[in-house]
Amino acid sequence: MSWKEIYKSRLCTAEEAVKNIRSGDTVVLAHCVGEPPVVVDAMVANYKQYENVEIKHMVSLGKGGYAQLGMEKHFRVNPMFASANVRKTISEGRGDFTPCFFHEVPKNLRNGKLKIDVLLAMVTPPDEHGYCSLGTSVDYTLQAVKSARTVIVQVNDQFPRTYGESFVHISEFDHIVEASHPIVELQPPKIGEIEEAIGRNCATLVSDGSTLQLGIGGIPDAVMLFLKEKRDLGIHSEMISDGTLALYEAGVINNSKKSFNKGKMTVAFLMGTQKLYDFVNNNPCVEVRPVDYVNHPAEIMKQYKMVSINSCIQVDLQGQVVSECMGLTQFSGVGGQVDFVRGVSMGEDGKAIIAMPSVTVKKDGTMISKIVAFVDQGAAITTSRNDVDYIVTEYGIAPMKGKSLRERAKNLINIAHPDFKEELMAEYELRFHMEF
Ligand code: COA
């Protein structure tokens, strides 16, 4: 059969495709922007036909209809990242959570430690050879295509066609649904004075020729604002968003000094506005590759002068970093934070930055220090005190590696919010039997 005949024979409606999901199956959703909303909606609408279908994903930006109250008998939510659409379901005990380093997801799909029966993914229309692109999300999605019993794809002609390792032949898909619509957009975050101050501090740790990993959010975007005077920067990052574009267009990012994948930005996934999707579409300068390559510490350590910038929820006075929980409540997931913190530190000349505002302000105006004597009860440590390298707030930089417990505490108190310094200093004096 020619690929065109295969395509035709597997073409169906979303309603027909989801009939191939069975009770007890584990359904994996392609990561982030690669989630196919038309197929997911059809699965949710067909809920009466299923019992105990497990739903797994990392970041999900979809409606999450499977996580709604009353769906528990039909769908069992069990992601590896608590996105906003499933957070309440998990905290109310109607769903579960599976901790997992991002770079280990493909391996665990291969070796069966992470179960998968069905994959739901979005792809581009096939090229003249019958190959579709996984577009924005190659990460674990490529491995999921190989490991799933049943692969259901939504072919969307508005999905960007990316280079790297994103191509899959049409014969690897079992059920093909055509549906065209714009791709989910994520607007650039608002950058205020505090983010700018943090960005300015982080930028002092980035020297010309560095290869960058930037997480999502206001802080990474703020850092970019202060990198305009740098030269020859490169990108080897779990993800990119719109912030990267301006620096690329200004010629600051040219990827010329990278140790490998020279001249290209290497990412596992991307999310942003339509401007970003237009930029990556058919652009050989951006390579989207599996996360067990991009995020593997053994690969990251080989990149020239790696600098990683991620954020967190809490840091204690030993430098233990909580990035995904508020006490026992799961707020997000480890994602690629530890993959990069470790890989960067394993390199000879890397710098792993955890950057955060010194306080978070709740809706009622209450200010909470993010630098604390003890992390909240029940919170999981994301980046250990042995892995942590630099902590940055709007008040400065606290180096951690090579520093004693006393030195760490002192460095952290020095970059804490002034309103909380006194109580932290009192804890210092109690703990170390000496004046601050
Ligand atoms: N105590 C209580 N609440 C806190 C808090 C603390 N110490 N720190 C943050 N919060 C609350 C904020 O008040 C905010 O609450 P709201 O939603 O009610 O407004 C919420 O947590 C989010 O905080 P914010 O500062 O806006 O988070 P962010 O969007 O910058 O994300 C992380 C920060 C840490 C949650 C996020 O970076 C993450 O999940 N990291 C782990 C994964 C990772 O690093 N991946 C690699 C890059 S993709």
Short mmCIF file of N, CA and C and ligand atoms in Angstrom, two decimals, residues 59 81-82 87 102 195 213-220 237-239 269 271 295 309-315 322-327 331-338 340 354-363 366 368-372 376 382-383, ligand 1:
data_model
loop_
_atom_site.label_atom_id
_atom_site.label_comp_id
_atom_site.label_asym_id
_atom_site.label_seq_id
_atom_site.Cartn_x
_atom_site.Cartn_y
_atom_site.Cartn_z
N VAL A 59 3.18 18.53 31.10
CA VAL A 59 2.41 19.78 31.10
C VAL A 59 1.20 19.62 30.17
N PHE A 81 3.04 15.93 36.00
CA PHE A 81 3.14 17.38 36.24
C PHE A 81 1.73 17.84 36.55
N ALA A 82 1.57 18.51 37.69
CA ALA A 82 0.22 18.93 38.09
C ALA A 82 -0.09 20.28 37.42
N ARG A 87 -4.83 20.14 39.00
CA ARG A 87 -4.29 20.40 40.34
C ARG A 87 -5.32 20.12 41.44
N PHE A 102 11.94 14.50 33.85
CA PHE A 102 11.48 14.60 32.46
C PHE A 102 12.33 13.70 31.53
N GLU A 195 10.94 41.28 38.70
CA GLU A 195 11.47 40.34 37.70
C GLU A 195 12.68 40.95 37.00
N GLN A 213 19.84 27.27 29.09
CA GLN A 213 18.54 26.61 29.29
C GLN A 213 17.69 27.58 30.07
N LEU A 214 16.52 27.87 29.56
CA LEU A 214 15.62 28.80 30.23
C LEU A 214 14.27 28.14 30.45
N GLY A 215 13.81 28.16 31.66
CA GLY A 215 12.48 27.61 31.96
C GLY A 215 11.41 28.57 31.50
N ILE A 216 10.20 28.32 31.95
CA ILE A 216 9.08 29.17 31.53
C ILE A 216 8.81 30.24 32.59
N GLY A 217 8.22 31.36 32.15
CA GLY A 217 7.74 32.34 33.12
C GLY A 217 8.42 33.69 32.99
N GLY A 218 8.03 34.58 33.89
CA GLY A 218 8.49 35.95 33.85
C GLY A 218 9.98 36.08 34.06
N ILE A 219 10.55 35.23 34.91
CA ILE A 219 11.96 35.40 35.24
C ILE A 219 12.87 35.09 34.04
N PRO A 220 12.71 33.92 33.40
CA PRO A 220 13.54 33.67 32.21
C PRO A 220 13.37 34.77 31.15
N SER A 237 17.99 23.72 25.45
CA SER A 237 17.00 23.97 26.50
C SER A 237 15.83 23.01 26.36
N GLU A 238 15.33 22.58 27.49
CA GLU A 238 14.11 21.76 27.45
C GLU A 238 13.05 22.41 26.56
N MET A 239 12.93 23.73 26.68
CA MET A 239 11.90 24.44 25.92
C MET A 239 12.35 25.84 25.53
N PHE A 269 10.69 20.78 23.51
CA PHE A 269 9.34 21.26 23.15
C PHE A 269 9.35 22.78 23.15
N MET A 271 6.56 26.38 23.46
CA MET A 271 5.21 26.94 23.58
C MET A 271 5.31 28.45 23.67
N ASN A 295 17.48 16.62 27.58
CA ASN A 295 17.56 16.83 29.03
C ASN A 295 18.50 15.84 29.72
N ILE A 309 18.54 28.35 33.99
CA ILE A 309 17.78 29.27 34.84
C ILE A 309 16.39 28.71 35.06
N ASN A 310 16.12 28.34 36.30
CA ASN A 310 14.80 27.81 36.66
C ASN A 310 14.31 28.50 37.92
N SER A 311 13.09 28.20 38.31
CA SER A 311 12.52 28.89 39.46
C SER A 311 12.06 27.92 40.53
N CYS A 312 11.62 28.45 41.65
CA CYS A 312 11.21 27.55 42.74
C CYS A 312 10.17 28.21 43.64
N ILE A 313 9.68 27.41 44.57
CA ILE A 313 8.64 27.88 45.50
C ILE A 313 9.28 28.29 46.84
N GLN A 314 10.23 27.50 47.29
CA GLN A 314 10.85 27.73 48.61
C GLN A 314 12.30 27.26 48.61
N VAL A 315 13.14 27.95 49.36
CA VAL A 315 14.52 27.49 49.61
C VAL A 315 14.76 27.57 51.10
N VAL A 322 12.57 23.63 47.01
CA VAL A 322 11.25 23.06 46.76
C VAL A 322 10.67 23.78 45.54
N SER A 323 10.41 23.07 44.47
CA SER A 323 9.96 23.75 43.24
C SER A 323 8.59 23.32 42.78
N GLU A 324 8.01 22.31 43.41
CA GLU A 324 6.80 21.73 42.83
C GLU A 324 5.67 21.50 43.81
N CYS A 325 5.90 21.84 45.10
CA CYS A 325 4.86 21.58 46.12
C CYS A 325 4.70 22.77 47.04
N MET A 326 3.49 22.92 47.58
CA MET A 326 3.30 23.78 48.74
C MET A 326 2.91 22.84 49.86
N GLY A 327 3.86 22.51 50.71
CA GLY A 327 3.62 21.45 51.69
C GLY A 327 3.31 20.18 50.94
N PHE A 331 1.93 21.21 43.24
CA PHE A 331 1.61 22.40 42.45
C PHE A 331 2.04 22.27 41.00
N SER A 332 3.14 21.57 40.75
CA SER A 332 3.61 21.39 39.36
C SER A 332 4.34 20.06 39.27
N GLY A 333 5.59 20.04 38.94
CA GLY A 333 6.36 18.80 38.87
C GLY A 333 7.82 19.16 38.71
N VAL A 334 8.67 18.17 38.78
CA VAL A 334 10.11 18.45 38.66
C VAL A 334 10.44 18.93 37.25
N GLY A 335 9.67 18.48 36.26
CA GLY A 335 9.98 18.85 34.87
C GLY A 335 11.45 18.54 34.59
N GLY A 336 12.13 19.52 33.98
CA GLY A 336 13.54 19.29 33.65
C GLY A 336 14.49 20.00 34.59
N GLN A 337 13.95 20.51 35.72
CA GLN A 337 14.83 21.30 36.59
C GLN A 337 16.07 20.53 37.04
N VAL A 338 15.87 19.34 37.58
CA VAL A 338 17.02 18.60 38.12
C VAL A 338 17.88 18.04 36.98
N PHE A 340 18.67 19.56 34.36
CA PHE A 340 19.59 20.63 33.97
C PHE A 340 20.52 21.02 35.12
N ILE A 354 18.92 29.01 40.26
CA ILE A 354 17.51 28.97 40.66
C ILE A 354 17.17 30.41 41.03
N ALA A 355 16.25 31.01 40.28
CA ALA A 355 15.93 32.43 40.48
C ALA A 355 14.47 32.58 40.91
N MET A 356 14.24 33.47 41.85
CA MET A 356 12.87 33.65 42.38
C MET A 356 12.75 35.01 43.05
N PRO A 357 11.52 35.54 43.12
CA PRO A 357 11.34 36.74 43.94
C PRO A 357 11.56 36.35 45.40
N SER A 358 11.99 37.30 46.22
CA SER A 358 12.27 36.95 47.62
C SER A 358 11.00 36.62 48.39
N VAL A 359 9.87 37.15 47.94
CA VAL A 359 8.59 36.87 48.62
C VAL A 359 7.51 36.58 47.56
N THR A 360 6.46 35.90 48.01
CA THR A 360 5.26 35.82 47.19
C THR A 360 4.17 36.57 47.93
N VAL A 361 3.34 37.28 47.18
CA VAL A 361 2.29 38.08 47.83
C VAL A 361 0.94 37.45 47.49
N LYS A 362 0.22 37.06 48.51
CA LYS A 362 -1.09 36.42 48.30
C LYS A 362 -2.16 37.48 47.99
N LYS A 363 -3.30 37.00 47.48
CA LYS A 363 -4.36 37.94 47.05
C LYS A 363 -4.80 38.89 48.16
N THR A 366 -1.05 39.26 52.05
CA THR A 366 -0.06 38.62 52.93
C THR A 366 1.23 38.34 52.15
N ILE A 368 4.74 36.28 51.93
CA ILE A 368 5.38 35.05 52.44
C ILE A 368 6.80 35.01 51.91
N SER A 369 7.77 34.82 52.82
CA SER A 369 9.17 34.72 52.38
C SER A 369 9.38 33.38 51.68
N LYS A 370 10.11 33.42 50.59
CA LYS A 370 10.42 32.17 49.88
C LYS A 370 11.73 31.57 50.41
N ILE A 371 12.48 32.37 51.15
CA ILE A 371 13.66 31.85 51.86
C ILE A 371 13.21 31.58 53.29
N VAL A 372 13.33 30.32 53.71
CA VAL A 372 12.75 29.92 55.00
C VAL A 372 13.76 29.10 55.80
N ASP A 376 8.07 23.82 54.15
CA ASP A 376 6.76 23.47 54.70
C ASP A 376 6.66 21.95 54.90
N THR A 382 13.01 19.28 45.58
CA THR A 382 13.21 19.07 44.15
C THR A 382 14.71 19.03 43.83
N THR A 383 15.40 20.13 44.16
CA THR A 383 16.85 20.20 43.94
C THR A 383 17.51 20.09 45.31
N1 COA B 1 4.47 29.74 49.58
C1 COA B 1 3.18 29.75 49.20
N2 COA B 1 2.77 30.00 47.94
C2 COA B 1 3.75 30.23 47.03
C3 COA B 1 5.11 30.24 47.34
C4 COA B 1 5.46 29.98 48.71
N3 COA B 1 6.72 29.94 49.09
N4 COA B 1 5.82 30.49 46.24
C5 COA B 1 4.94 30.65 45.23
N5 COA B 1 3.70 30.51 45.72
C6 COA B 1 2.45 30.62 44.96
C7 COA B 1 2.29 32.02 44.38
O1 COA B 1 1.74 32.91 45.32
C8 COA B 1 1.35 31.73 43.22
O2 COA B 1 0.05 31.58 43.74
P1 COA B 1 -1.25 32.02 42.92
O3 COA B 1 -1.32 31.01 41.80
O4 COA B 1 -2.34 31.90 43.91
O5 COA B 1 -0.99 33.43 42.43
C9 COA B 1 1.80 30.36 42.74
O6 COA B 1 2.51 29.77 43.82
C10 COA B 1 2.73 30.42 41.54
O7 COA B 1 3.82 31.24 41.87
P2 COA B 1 4.62 32.03 40.73
O8 COA B 1 5.72 32.76 41.41
O9 COA B 1 3.68 32.83 39.89
O10 COA B 1 5.14 30.80 39.90
P3 COA B 1 5.77 30.68 38.48
O11 COA B 1 4.72 30.64 37.45
O12 COA B 1 6.89 31.66 38.31
O13 COA B 1 6.37 29.20 38.61
C11 COA B 1 7.33 27.35 39.78
C12 COA B 1 7.27 28.87 39.64
C13 COA B 1 8.42 27.05 40.78
C14 COA B 1 6.03 26.82 40.29
C15 COA B 1 7.66 26.75 38.40
O14 COA B 1 8.83 27.33 37.91
C16 COA B 1 7.82 25.25 38.45
O15 COA B 1 6.86 24.53 38.44
N6 COA B 1 9.09 24.76 38.48
C17 COA B 1 9.39 23.34 38.53
C18 COA B 1 9.64 22.76 37.17
C19 COA B 1 10.79 23.36 36.45
O16 COA B 1 11.61 24.10 36.97
N7 COA B 1 10.90 23.01 35.18
C20 COA B 1 11.98 23.43 34.32
C21 COA B 1 11.64 24.49 33.37
S1 COA B 1 10.31 24.19 32.26
#
